[in-house]
XYZ file of N, CA and C in Angstrom:
804
model
N 34.266 -19.575 62.682
C 33.675 -20.004 61.437
C 32.450 -19.167 61.118
N 32.129 -19.034 59.855
C 30.895 -18.354 59.492
C 29.726 -19.168 60.017
N 28.579 -18.488 60.102
C 27.407 -19.174 60.638
C 27.074 -20.394 59.808
N 27.162 -20.266 58.473
C 26.835 -21.392 57.604
C 27.803 -22.549 57.821
N 29.105 -22.239 57.820
C 30.110 -23.286 58.009
C 29.965 -23.927 59.386
N 29.753 -23.093 60.407
C 29.596 -23.624 61.762
C 28.386 -24.550 61.846
N 27.285 -24.167 61.211
C 26.082 -25.001 61.223
C 26.328 -26.332 60.526
N 27.021 -26.308 59.389
C 27.316 -27.540 58.647
C 28.199 -28.474 59.462
N 29.213 -27.921 60.126
C 30.092 -28.751 60.954
C 29.285 -29.418 62.070
N 28.405 -28.659 62.694
C 27.580 -29.218 63.774
C 26.649 -30.308 63.245
N 26.090 -30.113 62.044
C 25.179 -31.104 61.468
C 25.924 -32.365 61.039
N 27.119 -32.196 60.509
C 27.933 -33.361 60.146
C 28.241 -34.186 61.391
N 28.602 -33.514 62.468
C 28.892 -34.199 63.723
C 27.650 -34.935 64.225
N 26.512 -34.269 64.195
C 25.275 -34.894 64.678
C 24.940 -36.142 63.861
N 25.017 -36.041 62.523
C 24.684 -37.180 61.666
C 25.681 -38.320 61.839
N 26.963 -37.981 62.001
C 27.983 -39.020 62.142
C 27.828 -39.788 63.452
N 27.397 -39.105 64.491
C 27.262 -39.746 65.800
C 25.957 -40.526 65.944
N 24.988 -40.265 65.075
C 23.691 -40.959 65.117
C 23.703 -42.070 64.072
N 23.876 -43.315 64.515
C 24.006 -44.427 63.578
C 22.707 -44.739 62.844
N 21.610 -44.138 63.246
C 20.354 -44.335 62.521
C 20.257 -43.426 61.296
N 21.143 -42.433 61.205
C 21.149 -41.509 60.070
C 22.059 -42.073 58.979
N 21.573 -42.184 57.742
C 22.431 -42.691 56.659
C 23.681 -41.833 56.490
N 24.784 -42.481 56.169
C 26.038 -41.760 55.973
C 25.946 -40.762 54.825
N 25.093 -41.052 53.847
C 24.956 -40.148 52.702
C 24.573 -38.741 53.139
N 23.794 -38.622 54.206
C 23.368 -37.305 54.684
C 24.575 -36.480 55.133
N 25.439 -37.078 55.955
C 26.621 -36.363 56.439
C 27.595 -36.060 55.305
N 27.722 -36.973 54.347
C 28.658 -36.772 53.241
C 28.202 -35.641 52.321
N 26.905 -35.513 52.094
C 26.407 -34.400 51.277
C 26.687 -33.065 51.972
N 26.583 -33.053 53.285
C 26.899 -31.823 54.025
C 28.394 -31.520 53.966
N 29.226 -32.565 53.845
C 30.664 -32.335 53.654
C 30.911 -31.634 52.322
N 30.157 -32.008 51.288
C 30.294 -31.341 49.989
C 29.900 -29.873 50.124
N 28.801 -29.625 50.849
C 28.370 -28.239 51.059
C 29.402 -27.456 51.859
N 29.990 -28.084 52.875
C 31.028 -27.417 53.675
C 32.253 -27.125 52.815
N 32.626 -28.079 51.979
C 33.750 -27.861 51.079
C 33.502 -26.704 50.138
N 32.246 -26.553 49.691
C 31.905 -25.418 48.841
C 31.935 -24.105 49.595
N 31.527 -24.132 50.858
C 31.481 -22.904 51.655
C 32.869 -22.330 51.918
N 33.874 -23.199 52.024
C 35.227 -22.725 52.333
C 36.210 -23.012 51.198
N 35.667 -23.418 50.037
C 36.480 -23.632 48.833
C 37.519 -24.734 49.035
N 37.075 -25.883 49.587
C 37.975 -27.016 49.788
C 37.673 -28.098 48.751
N 38.453 -28.139 47.686
C 38.282 -29.166 46.662
C 38.544 -30.549 47.233
N 39.483 -30.653 48.157
C 39.866 -31.949 48.718
C 38.705 -32.596 49.472
N 37.999 -31.810 50.277
C 36.867 -32.354 51.030
C 35.721 -32.716 50.090
N 35.448 -31.853 49.110
C 34.373 -32.142 48.162
C 34.678 -33.417 47.367
N 35.928 -33.587 46.972
C 36.298 -34.756 46.170
C 36.135 -36.045 46.964
N 36.633 -36.042 48.223
C 36.514 -37.258 49.029
C 35.051 -37.615 49.277
N 34.252 -36.638 49.697
C 32.837 -36.911 49.975
C 32.103 -37.330 48.702
N 32.433 -36.697 47.572
C 31.799 -37.055 46.311
C 32.127 -38.479 45.891
N 33.387 -38.889 46.065
C 33.773 -40.258 45.731
C 33.046 -41.265 46.620
N 32.906 -40.934 47.901
C 32.188 -41.841 48.798
C 30.718 -41.966 48.398
N 30.138 -40.890 47.918
C 28.719 -40.919 47.541
C 28.494 -41.597 46.192
N 29.279 -41.232 45.199
C 29.070 -41.745 43.840
C 29.807 -43.045 43.581
N 30.837 -43.324 44.370
C 31.680 -44.478 44.129
C 32.998 -44.039 43.508
N 34.002 -44.863 43.665
C 35.333 -44.564 43.128
C 35.395 -45.086 41.696
N 35.211 -44.174 40.761
C 35.024 -44.546 39.369
C 36.305 -44.365 38.563
N 36.354 -45.060 37.422
C 37.456 -44.886 36.489
C 38.797 -45.224 37.107
N 39.748 -44.293 36.954
C 41.104 -44.503 37.442
C 41.298 -44.040 38.888
N 40.227 -43.593 39.534
C 40.343 -43.124 40.912
C 40.752 -44.271 41.829
N 41.782 -44.044 42.620
C 42.296 -45.096 43.505
C 41.327 -45.369 44.648
N 41.111 -46.643 44.930
C 40.243 -47.032 46.039
C 41.005 -46.932 47.352
N 40.460 -46.258 48.375
C 41.152 -46.167 49.668
C 41.373 -47.545 50.274
N 42.419 -47.661 51.062
C 42.770 -48.949 51.668
C 41.645 -49.482 52.549
N 40.898 -48.589 53.220
C 39.845 -49.068 54.124
C 38.668 -49.678 53.368
N 38.632 -49.512 52.042
C 37.555 -50.097 51.249
C 37.954 -51.422 50.590
N 39.140 -51.909 50.881
C 39.581 -53.188 50.311
C 39.368 -54.278 51.357
N 38.555 -55.296 51.007
C 38.169 -56.325 51.978
C 38.536 -57.711 51.444
N 38.603 -58.657 52.365
C 38.845 -60.048 51.985
C 37.593 -60.624 51.335
N 37.784 -61.391 50.264
C 36.651 -61.973 49.551
C 37.093 -63.268 48.883
N 36.481 -64.379 49.236
C 36.821 -65.658 48.616
C 36.064 -65.809 47.295
N 36.628 -66.626 46.382
C 36.045 -66.822 45.054
C 35.294 -68.155 45.041
N 34.078 -68.140 44.499
C 33.218 -69.326 44.478
C 32.600 -69.503 43.095
N 32.159 -70.732 42.829
C 31.441 -71.017 41.578
C 30.175 -71.801 41.892
N 29.175 -71.605 41.058
C 27.984 -72.457 41.019
C 28.049 -73.238 39.714
N 27.593 -74.482 39.751
C 27.644 -75.311 38.542
C 26.522 -76.351 38.574
N 26.262 -76.910 37.416
C 25.299 -78.012 37.311
C 25.989 -79.179 36.607
N 25.649 -80.375 37.046
C 26.118 -81.599 36.400
C 24.897 -82.446 36.075
N 25.117 -83.619 35.544
C 23.985 -84.502 35.215
C 23.196 -84.848 36.464
N 23.871 -85.050 37.572
C 23.215 -85.566 38.780
C 22.985 -84.537 39.879
N 23.571 -83.358 39.778
C 23.479 -82.451 40.927
C 23.665 -80.996 40.529
N 23.320 -80.146 41.482
C 23.600 -78.714 41.400
C 24.655 -78.399 42.452
N 25.709 -77.719 42.033
C 26.781 -77.341 42.951
C 26.635 -75.863 43.273
N 26.553 -75.547 44.556
C 26.381 -74.151 44.981
C 27.519 -73.736 45.905
N 28.147 -72.623 45.563
C 29.134 -72.042 46.471
C 30.416 -72.829 46.606
N 30.831 -73.518 45.544
C 32.106 -74.248 45.598
C 33.258 -73.250 45.570
N 34.069 -73.242 46.617
C 35.188 -72.302 46.672
C 36.341 -72.796 45.794
N 36.954 -71.867 45.069
C 38.104 -72.202 44.242
C 39.252 -71.247 44.575
N 40.453 -71.670 44.233
C 41.638 -70.829 44.431
C 41.769 -69.854 43.263
N 42.322 -68.670 43.512
C 42.600 -67.762 42.393
C 43.496 -68.401 41.332
N 44.319 -69.376 41.736
C 45.209 -70.051 40.793
C 44.441 -70.973 39.854
N 43.187 -71.278 40.169
C 42.363 -72.093 39.282
C 41.674 -71.260 38.208
N 41.736 -69.946 38.330
C 41.151 -69.085 37.303
C 42.001 -69.161 36.037
N 41.419 -68.887 34.874
C 42.208 -68.863 33.640
C 43.387 -67.902 33.766
N 44.470 -68.237 33.116
C 45.691 -67.445 33.238
C 45.467 -65.987 32.863
N 44.678 -65.753 31.819
C 44.431 -64.378 31.386
C 43.705 -63.584 32.473
N 42.908 -64.260 33.290
C 42.206 -63.600 34.397
C 43.178 -63.334 35.539
N 44.053 -64.279 35.822
C 45.052 -64.082 36.871
C 45.948 -62.887 36.569
N 46.244 -62.680 35.284
C 47.110 -61.571 34.887
C 46.463 -60.216 35.188
N 45.161 -60.195 35.340
C 44.452 -58.952 35.680
C 44.531 -58.648 37.172
N 45.170 -59.550 37.928
C 45.334 -59.305 39.360
C 44.118 -59.653 40.195
N 43.202 -60.422 39.631
C 42.006 -60.802 40.392
C 42.375 -61.877 41.407
N 42.059 -61.615 42.674
C 42.386 -62.556 43.735
C 41.361 -62.494 44.841
N 41.816 -62.699 46.060
C 40.898 -62.772 47.193
C 40.876 -61.487 48.014
N 41.181 -60.367 47.363
C 40.963 -59.037 47.926
C 40.081 -58.259 46.958
N 39.058 -57.636 47.491
C 38.071 -56.960 46.643
C 37.960 -55.486 47.013
N 38.276 -54.569 46.097
C 38.026 -53.151 46.351
C 36.524 -52.856 46.209
N 35.929 -52.332 47.258
C 34.508 -51.973 47.219
C 34.393 -50.550 46.662
N 34.163 -50.430 45.368
C 34.214 -49.146 44.691
C 32.842 -48.478 44.559
N 31.787 -49.156 44.946
C 30.444 -48.589 44.789
C 30.172 -47.481 45.794
N 29.118 -46.713 45.532
C 28.764 -45.606 46.405
C 28.313 -46.072 47.776
N 28.348 -45.151 48.729
C 28.053 -45.493 50.120
C 26.609 -45.973 50.277
N 25.683 -45.433 49.468
C 24.284 -45.860 49.543
C 24.118 -47.313 49.167
N 24.866 -47.760 48.149
C 24.795 -49.160 47.738
C 25.361 -50.079 48.810
N 26.427 -49.640 49.465
C 26.992 -50.450 50.547
C 26.013 -50.565 51.712
N 25.368 -49.455 52.054
C 24.394 -49.496 53.149
C 23.210 -50.385 52.785
N 22.782 -50.330 51.517
C 21.649 -51.154 51.078
C 21.993 -52.642 51.117
N 23.281 -52.971 50.884
C 23.693 -54.377 50.899
C 23.490 -55.007 52.269
N 23.567 -54.204 53.313
C 23.383 -54.734 54.666
C 21.921 -54.821 55.074
N 21.069 -54.169 54.298
C 19.656 -54.107 54.668
C 18.833 -55.205 54.002
N 19.496 -56.148 53.321
C 18.779 -57.198 52.610
C 18.387 -58.350 53.515
N 18.569 -59.565 52.994
C 18.165 -60.761 53.745
C 19.112 -61.004 54.930
N 18.845 -62.116 55.616
C 19.595 -62.399 56.841
C 20.882 -63.181 56.588
N 21.245 -63.407 55.345
C 22.471 -64.150 55.053
C 23.688 -63.352 55.528
N 24.739 -64.076 55.897
C 25.932 -63.428 56.433
C 26.891 -62.965 55.352
N 26.691 -63.413 54.115
C 27.558 -63.036 53.007
C 26.733 -62.562 51.821
N 27.334 -61.711 51.011
C 26.699 -61.314 49.758
C 27.629 -61.708 48.615
N 27.040 -61.885 47.431
C 27.802 -62.321 46.271
C 27.994 -61.158 45.308
N 29.208 -61.014 44.816
C 29.523 -59.989 43.829
C 30.231 -60.653 42.657
N 29.662 -60.525 41.477
C 30.197 -61.194 40.301
C 31.574 -60.670 39.930
N 32.461 -61.576 39.506
C 33.751 -61.152 38.977
C 33.531 -60.416 37.659
N 34.388 -59.459 37.324
C 34.273 -58.801 36.017
C 34.384 -59.829 34.901
N 33.420 -59.790 33.973
C 33.420 -60.780 32.893
C 33.128 -62.175 33.392
N 32.276 -62.276 34.409
C 32.007 -63.565 35.040
C 31.517 -64.630 34.076
N 30.655 -64.274 33.127
C 30.130 -65.258 32.172
C 31.244 -65.803 31.278
N 32.149 -64.932 30.833
C 33.267 -65.384 29.998
C 34.220 -66.266 30.801
N 34.448 -65.901 32.075
C 35.320 -66.716 32.930
C 34.719 -68.112 33.099
N 33.402 -68.183 33.274
C 32.738 -69.483 33.428
C 32.935 -70.334 32.183
N 32.796 -69.742 30.997
C 32.984 -70.504 29.756
C 34.428 -70.996 29.629
N 35.403 -70.146 30.003
C 36.803 -70.563 29.933
C 37.088 -71.699 30.907
N 36.510 -71.636 32.096
C 36.706 -72.710 33.071
C 36.116 -74.016 32.566
N 34.943 -73.947 31.965
C 34.329 -75.150 31.392
C 35.202 -75.723 30.285
N 35.737 -74.842 29.448
C 36.572 -75.306 28.340
C 37.842 -75.988 28.863
N 38.468 -75.392 29.890
C 39.697 -75.966 30.438
C 39.428 -77.272 31.183
N 38.259 -77.368 31.821
C 37.923 -78.589 32.565
C 37.626 -79.747 31.617
N 37.107 -79.433 30.428
C 36.787 -80.458 29.420
C 35.876 -81.551 29.991
N 34.842 -81.082 30.720
C 33.849 -81.993 31.277
C 32.507 -81.701 30.586
N 32.127 -82.498 29.583
C 30.937 -82.176 28.787
C 29.628 -82.164 29.583
N 29.621 -82.829 30.723
C 28.387 -82.904 31.508
C 28.389 -81.918 32.686
N 29.331 -80.990 32.675
C 29.389 -79.972 33.728
C 29.306 -78.594 33.097
N 28.521 -77.723 33.720
C 28.411 -76.348 33.238
C 28.448 -75.403 34.432
N 29.437 -74.500 34.443
C 29.530 -73.486 35.503
C 28.551 -72.364 35.169
N 27.715 -72.028 36.115
C 26.675 -71.017 35.882
C 27.010 -69.650 36.474
N 27.930 -69.593 37.416
C 28.279 -68.302 38.030
C 29.650 -68.379 38.670
N 30.389 -67.272 38.578
C 31.686 -67.117 39.253
C 31.618 -65.795 40.018
N 31.868 -65.824 41.318
C 31.628 -64.615 42.115
C 32.502 -64.590 43.362
N 32.611 -63.387 43.914
C 33.222 -63.213 45.230
C 32.143 -63.377 46.297
N 32.511 -63.949 47.409
C 31.644 -64.003 48.580
C 32.231 -63.069 49.640
N 31.461 -62.048 50.005
C 31.952 -61.007 50.911
C 31.140 -61.030 52.200
N 31.829 -61.050 53.311
C 31.155 -61.020 54.601
C 30.458 -59.672 54.802
N 29.225 -59.705 55.283
C 28.527 -58.462 55.606
C 29.232 -57.713 56.734
N 29.907 -58.469 57.599
C 30.658 -57.827 58.675
C 31.772 -56.957 58.101
N 32.384 -57.397 56.988
C 33.439 -56.606 56.356
C 32.872 -55.312 55.784
N 31.686 -55.396 55.195
C 31.044 -54.192 54.657
C 30.666 -53.250 55.791
N 30.145 -53.813 56.877
C 29.820 -52.981 58.038
C 31.065 -52.294 58.572
N 32.208 -52.970 58.492
C 33.459 -52.371 58.934
C 33.857 -51.184 58.079
N 33.626 -51.269 56.770
C 33.924 -50.148 55.873
C 33.043 -48.951 56.217
N 31.760 -49.195 56.433
C 30.849 -48.109 56.792
C 31.244 -47.474 58.124
N 31.676 -48.302 59.059
C 32.119 -47.779 60.358
C 33.358 -46.908 60.191
N 34.249 -47.293 59.290
C 35.445 -46.482 59.033
C 35.056 -45.105 58.498
N 34.076 -45.056 57.602
C 33.658 -43.769 57.046
C 33.015 -42.909 58.132
N 32.191 -43.523 58.971
C 31.541 -42.767 60.051
C 32.580 -42.242 61.044
N 33.582 -43.052 61.338
C 34.650 -42.618 62.239
C 35.459 -41.490 61.607
N 35.716 -41.587 60.305
C 36.443 -40.527 59.601
C 35.697 -39.200 59.697
N 34.386 -39.231 59.539
C 33.589 -38.008 59.646
C 33.684 -37.420 61.051
N 33.626 -38.276 62.060
C 33.718 -37.813 63.446
C 35.084 -37.192 63.725
N 36.146 -37.851 63.246
C 37.495 -37.316 63.459
C 37.705 -36.026 62.674
N 37.077 -35.920 61.509
C 37.164 -34.690 60.718
C 36.620 -33.507 61.514
N 35.434 -33.686 62.097
C 34.828 -32.614 62.882
C 35.684 -32.293 64.100
N 36.183 -33.331 64.776
C 37.012 -33.111 65.965
C 38.263 -32.310 65.611
N 38.890 -32.618 64.488
C 40.112 -31.911 64.089
C 39.798 -30.465 63.710
N 38.653 -30.238 63.067
C 38.260 -28.865 62.733
C 38.078 -28.053 64.008
N 37.432 -28.641 65.013
C 37.185 -27.921 66.268
C 38.481 -27.635 67.014
N 39.428 -28.571 66.964
C 40.715 -28.345 67.622
C 41.491 -27.245 66.908
N 41.462 -27.272 65.580
C 42.243 -26.327 64.794
C 41.631 -24.933 64.800
N 40.299 -24.867 64.779
C 39.606 -23.570 64.763
C 38.641 -23.531 65.948
N 39.152 -23.336 67.162
C 38.280 -23.356 68.339
C 37.331 -22.171 68.410
N 37.692 -21.062 67.774
C 36.844 -19.874 67.818
C 35.802 -19.952 66.709
N 34.522 -19.930 67.097
C 33.451 -20.072 66.117
C 33.360 -18.891 65.159
N 34.010 -17.780 65.483
C 33.951 -16.607 64.618
C 35.022 -16.640 63.533
N 35.932 -17.591 63.628
C 37.024 -17.665 62.654
C 36.669 -18.650 61.552
N 36.955 -18.269 60.309
C 36.700 -19.140 59.167
C 37.825 -20.159 59.008
N 37.489 -21.454 58.831
C 38.540 -22.417 58.491
C 38.948 -22.220 57.042
N 40.218 -22.234 56.766
C 40.679 -22.116 55.385
C 40.588 -23.477 54.708
N 40.750 -23.489 53.385
C 40.739 -24.768 52.684
C 41.942 -25.615 53.091
N 43.059 -24.949 53.456
C 44.211 -25.697 53.953
C 43.883 -26.374 55.277
N 43.128 -25.660 56.131
C 42.727 -26.228 57.416
C 41.865 -27.458 57.219
N 40.887 -27.371 56.298
C 40.027 -28.514 56.043
C 40.808 -29.658 55.414
N 41.728 -29.322 54.512
C 42.544 -30.359 53.891
C 43.377 -31.097 54.921
N 43.969 -30.341 55.862
C 44.763 -30.963 56.917
C 43.883 -31.798 57.843
N 42.674 -31.294 58.143
C 41.751 -32.046 59.011
C 41.349 -33.358 58.353
N 41.110 -33.331 57.037
C 40.749 -34.556 56.326
C 41.918 -35.537 56.300
N 43.133 -35.025 56.113
C 44.319 -35.889 56.128
C 44.477 -36.570 57.479
N 44.264 -35.820 58.543
C 44.345 -36.395 59.894
C 43.271 -37.460 60.077
N 42.044 -37.166 59.622
C 40.942 -38.108 59.784
C 41.182 -39.396 58.998
N 41.774 -39.273 57.808
C 41.979 -40.445 56.958
C 43.235 -41.231 57.330
N 44.290 -40.515 57.742
C 45.579 -41.168 57.949
C 46.076 -41.092 59.395
N 45.477 -40.213 60.192
C 45.768 -40.200 61.617
C 47.068 -39.567 62.045
N 47.720 -38.773 61.192
C 48.989 -38.181 61.603
C 49.148 -36.794 61.009
N 48.806 -35.757 61.774
C 48.982 -34.399 61.259
C 50.445 -34.060 61.097
N 50.797 -33.478 59.947
C 52.190 -33.078 59.730
C 52.514 -31.813 60.508
N 51.628 -30.838 60.423
C 51.867 -29.587 61.137
C 50.522 -28.940 61.403
N 49.981 -29.193 62.582
C 48.663 -28.646 62.900
C 48.793 -27.156 63.167
N 48.005 -26.357 62.481
C 47.998 -24.914 62.656
C 46.682 -24.519 63.296
N 46.739 -23.924 64.471
C 45.543 -23.549 65.212
C 45.262 -22.074 65.023
N 44.052 -21.745 64.597
C 43.660 -20.364 64.368
C 42.846 -19.875 65.547
N 43.322 -18.810 66.198
C 42.602 -18.238 67.322
C 42.389 -16.759 67.076
N 41.426 -16.182 67.790
C 41.114 -14.765 67.641
C 41.206 -14.077 68.988
N 41.954 -12.972 69.057
C 42.087 -12.223 70.297
C 40.769 -11.544 70.623
N 40.236 -11.787 71.823
C 38.953 -11.209 72.203
C 39.070 -9.716 72.490
N 40.252 -9.254 72.942
C 40.380 -7.860 73.342
C 40.600 -6.940 72.149
N 41.359 -7.410 71.157
C 41.691 -6.540 70.058
C 41.089 -6.993 68.740
N 40.516 -8.215 68.702
C 39.900 -8.699 67.481
C 40.898 -9.131 66.439
N 42.158 -9.279 66.821
C 43.184 -9.664 65.861
C 43.344 -11.169 65.857
N 43.632 -11.747 64.683
C 43.818 -13.179 64.570
C 45.278 -13.537 64.717
N 45.526 -14.655 65.362
C 46.891 -15.158 65.488
C 46.904 -16.611 65.065
N 48.024 -17.060 64.535
C 48.166 -18.440 64.103
C 49.251 -19.086 64.935
N 48.907 -20.232 65.527
C 49.845 -20.931 66.380
C 50.147 -22.292 65.795
N 51.422 -22.588 65.572
C 51.833 -23.898 65.084
C 52.088 -24.782 66.282
N 51.479 -25.966 66.292
C 51.574 -26.834 67.466
C 52.886 -27.584 67.534
N 53.699 -27.540 66.486
C 54.983 -28.215 66.543
C 55.951 -27.442 67.444
N 56.832 -28.164 68.112
C 57.790 -27.529 69.023
C 58.786 -26.703 68.245
N 59.217 -25.592 68.854
C 60.249 -24.752 68.249
C 61.396 -24.627 69.220
N 62.564 -24.179 68.747
C 63.716 -24.074 69.654
C 63.479 -23.116 70.808
N 62.428 -22.258 70.735
C 62.195 -21.280 71.797
C 61.389 -21.839 72.952
N 60.947 -23.110 72.867
C 60.048 -23.603 73.908
C 60.790 -24.277 75.052
N 62.101 -24.054 75.158
C 62.858 -24.604 76.274
C 63.594 -25.873 75.943
N 63.306 -26.479 74.760
C 63.998 -27.695 74.390
C 65.324 -27.357 73.731
N 66.230 -28.334 73.726
C 67.507 -28.127 73.057
C 67.280 -27.948 71.576
N 68.067 -27.058 70.932
C 67.909 -26.892 69.489
C 68.377 -28.142 68.777
N 67.925 -28.350 67.510
C 68.353 -29.527 66.756
C 69.867 -29.570 66.652
N 70.373 -30.809 66.467
C 71.820 -30.977 66.476
C 72.491 -30.201 65.361
N 71.753 -30.060 64.197
C 72.412 -29.334 63.110
C 72.573 -27.847 63.444
N 71.652 -27.303 64.279
C 71.774 -25.914 64.705
C 72.977 -25.749 65.622
N 73.139 -26.686 66.572
C 74.277 -26.630 67.482
C 75.583 -26.770 66.713
N 75.563 -27.654 65.709
C 76.780 -27.848 64.917
C 77.161 -26.585 64.163
N 76.144 -25.882 63.632
C 76.421 -24.649 62.900
C 77.036 -23.605 63.826
N 76.493 -23.494 65.053
C 77.030 -22.533 66.023
C 78.465 -22.890 66.372
N 78.712 -24.170 66.617
C 80.059 -24.606 66.969
C 81.029 -24.340 65.832
N 80.550 -24.620 64.593
C 81.418 -24.395 63.440
C 81.741 -22.914 63.290
N 80.763 -22.057 63.557
C 80.990 -20.618 63.441
C 82.037 -20.156 64.455
N 81.897 -20.641 65.710
C 82.843 -20.241 66.758
C 84.243 -20.720 66.412
N 84.330 -21.988 65.958
C 85.641 -22.537 65.591
C 86.269 -21.737 64.461
N 85.440 -21.392 63.469
C 85.949 -20.611 62.340
C 86.398 -19.240 62.774
N 85.656 -18.622 63.682
C 86.011 -17.278 64.151
C 87.346 -17.294 64.898
N 87.543 -18.346 65.708
C 88.807 -18.472 66.444
C 89.967 -18.633 65.478
N 89.749 -19.457 64.429
C 90.812 -19.692 63.447
C 91.166 -18.408 62.711
N 90.153 -17.629 62.344
C 90.392 -16.362 61.645
C 91.172 -15.401 62.535
N 90.785 -15.321 63.813
C 91.471 -14.433 64.747
C 92.935 -14.825 64.905
N 93.198 -16.128 64.981
C 94.577 -16.595 65.103
C 95.380 -16.247 63.862
N 94.740 -16.377 62.693
C 95.429 -16.058 61.452
C 95.762 -14.585 61.376
N 94.875 -13.719 61.803
C 95.130 -12.288 61.776
C 96.273 -11.915 62.717
N 96.314 -12.597 63.869
C 97.395 -12.317 64.823
C 98.751 -12.683 64.230
N 98.795 -13.813 63.505
C 100.059 -14.220 62.872
C 100.500 -13.225 61.829
N 99.534 -12.774 60.995
C 99.868 -11.786 59.956
C 100.393 -10.506 60.595
N 99.792 -10.081 61.685
C 100.221 -8.853 62.367
C 101.647 -8.983 62.861
N 102.014 -10.137 63.397
C 103.391 -10.316 63.904
C 104.401 -10.268 62.764
N 104.012 -10.863 61.579
C 104.949 -10.904 60.454
C 105.197 -9.508 59.898
N 104.173 -8.707 59.715
C 104.289 -7.422 59.057
C 104.613 -6.272 60.010
N 104.263 -6.429 61.261
C 104.487 -5.342 62.210
C 105.661 -5.626 63.138
N 106.285 -6.778 62.992
C 107.440 -7.099 63.826
C 106.998 -7.501 65.192
């Protein structure tokens, strides 16, 4: 790797392994690394983690957490706090939007980290989209003139948020580990394909075809080694290869027999 790329990889690893360092620091270095080797995929993932998954951008599965729905309300005689309700109790138009007890955490990584640094409560509250309108619809459907719902929100365990942050930190660590395995020689530059494959492994855990880049010390020439097995490594070839060979031999025998018959007919 170039000196700059090598330094960034080392710094990302250091920040990811030090839980006292905010994740934002390592993610910004991922953007810089993506720029150094022209990896749009790495820059996009790190940018989404920093800024949040906005618009139509799909939220990764590791950012979807369990979240129960609760309401606060006031009546003539009491204040109701944290009353849990079923998603089926929401207005039908809200149910059609797919709102339930799973919550995609789409905010940036800094906001998630800040959520854990607040008070000592074990849960945080996140308002449902259009929460004030949902409260008015619930009041209207309940037809209770002396009851007023003041808030409708998800209750999310801080442990679940901590789990999301841990997933991101683990992804960064696995990203660096995969880069080091794929490009063990510090003098070799990782390609954008290499970084893309390393990110795929870190996020999904299954490399399709790991390509290892090494450099010959004696001649300075680069070689590329595919870690997948090939028919030359002592294993039996795939069955379709054996079938093709068998079919060729069978066909050759049939052709030879046919030629012999023709020779007997025409040559006596």
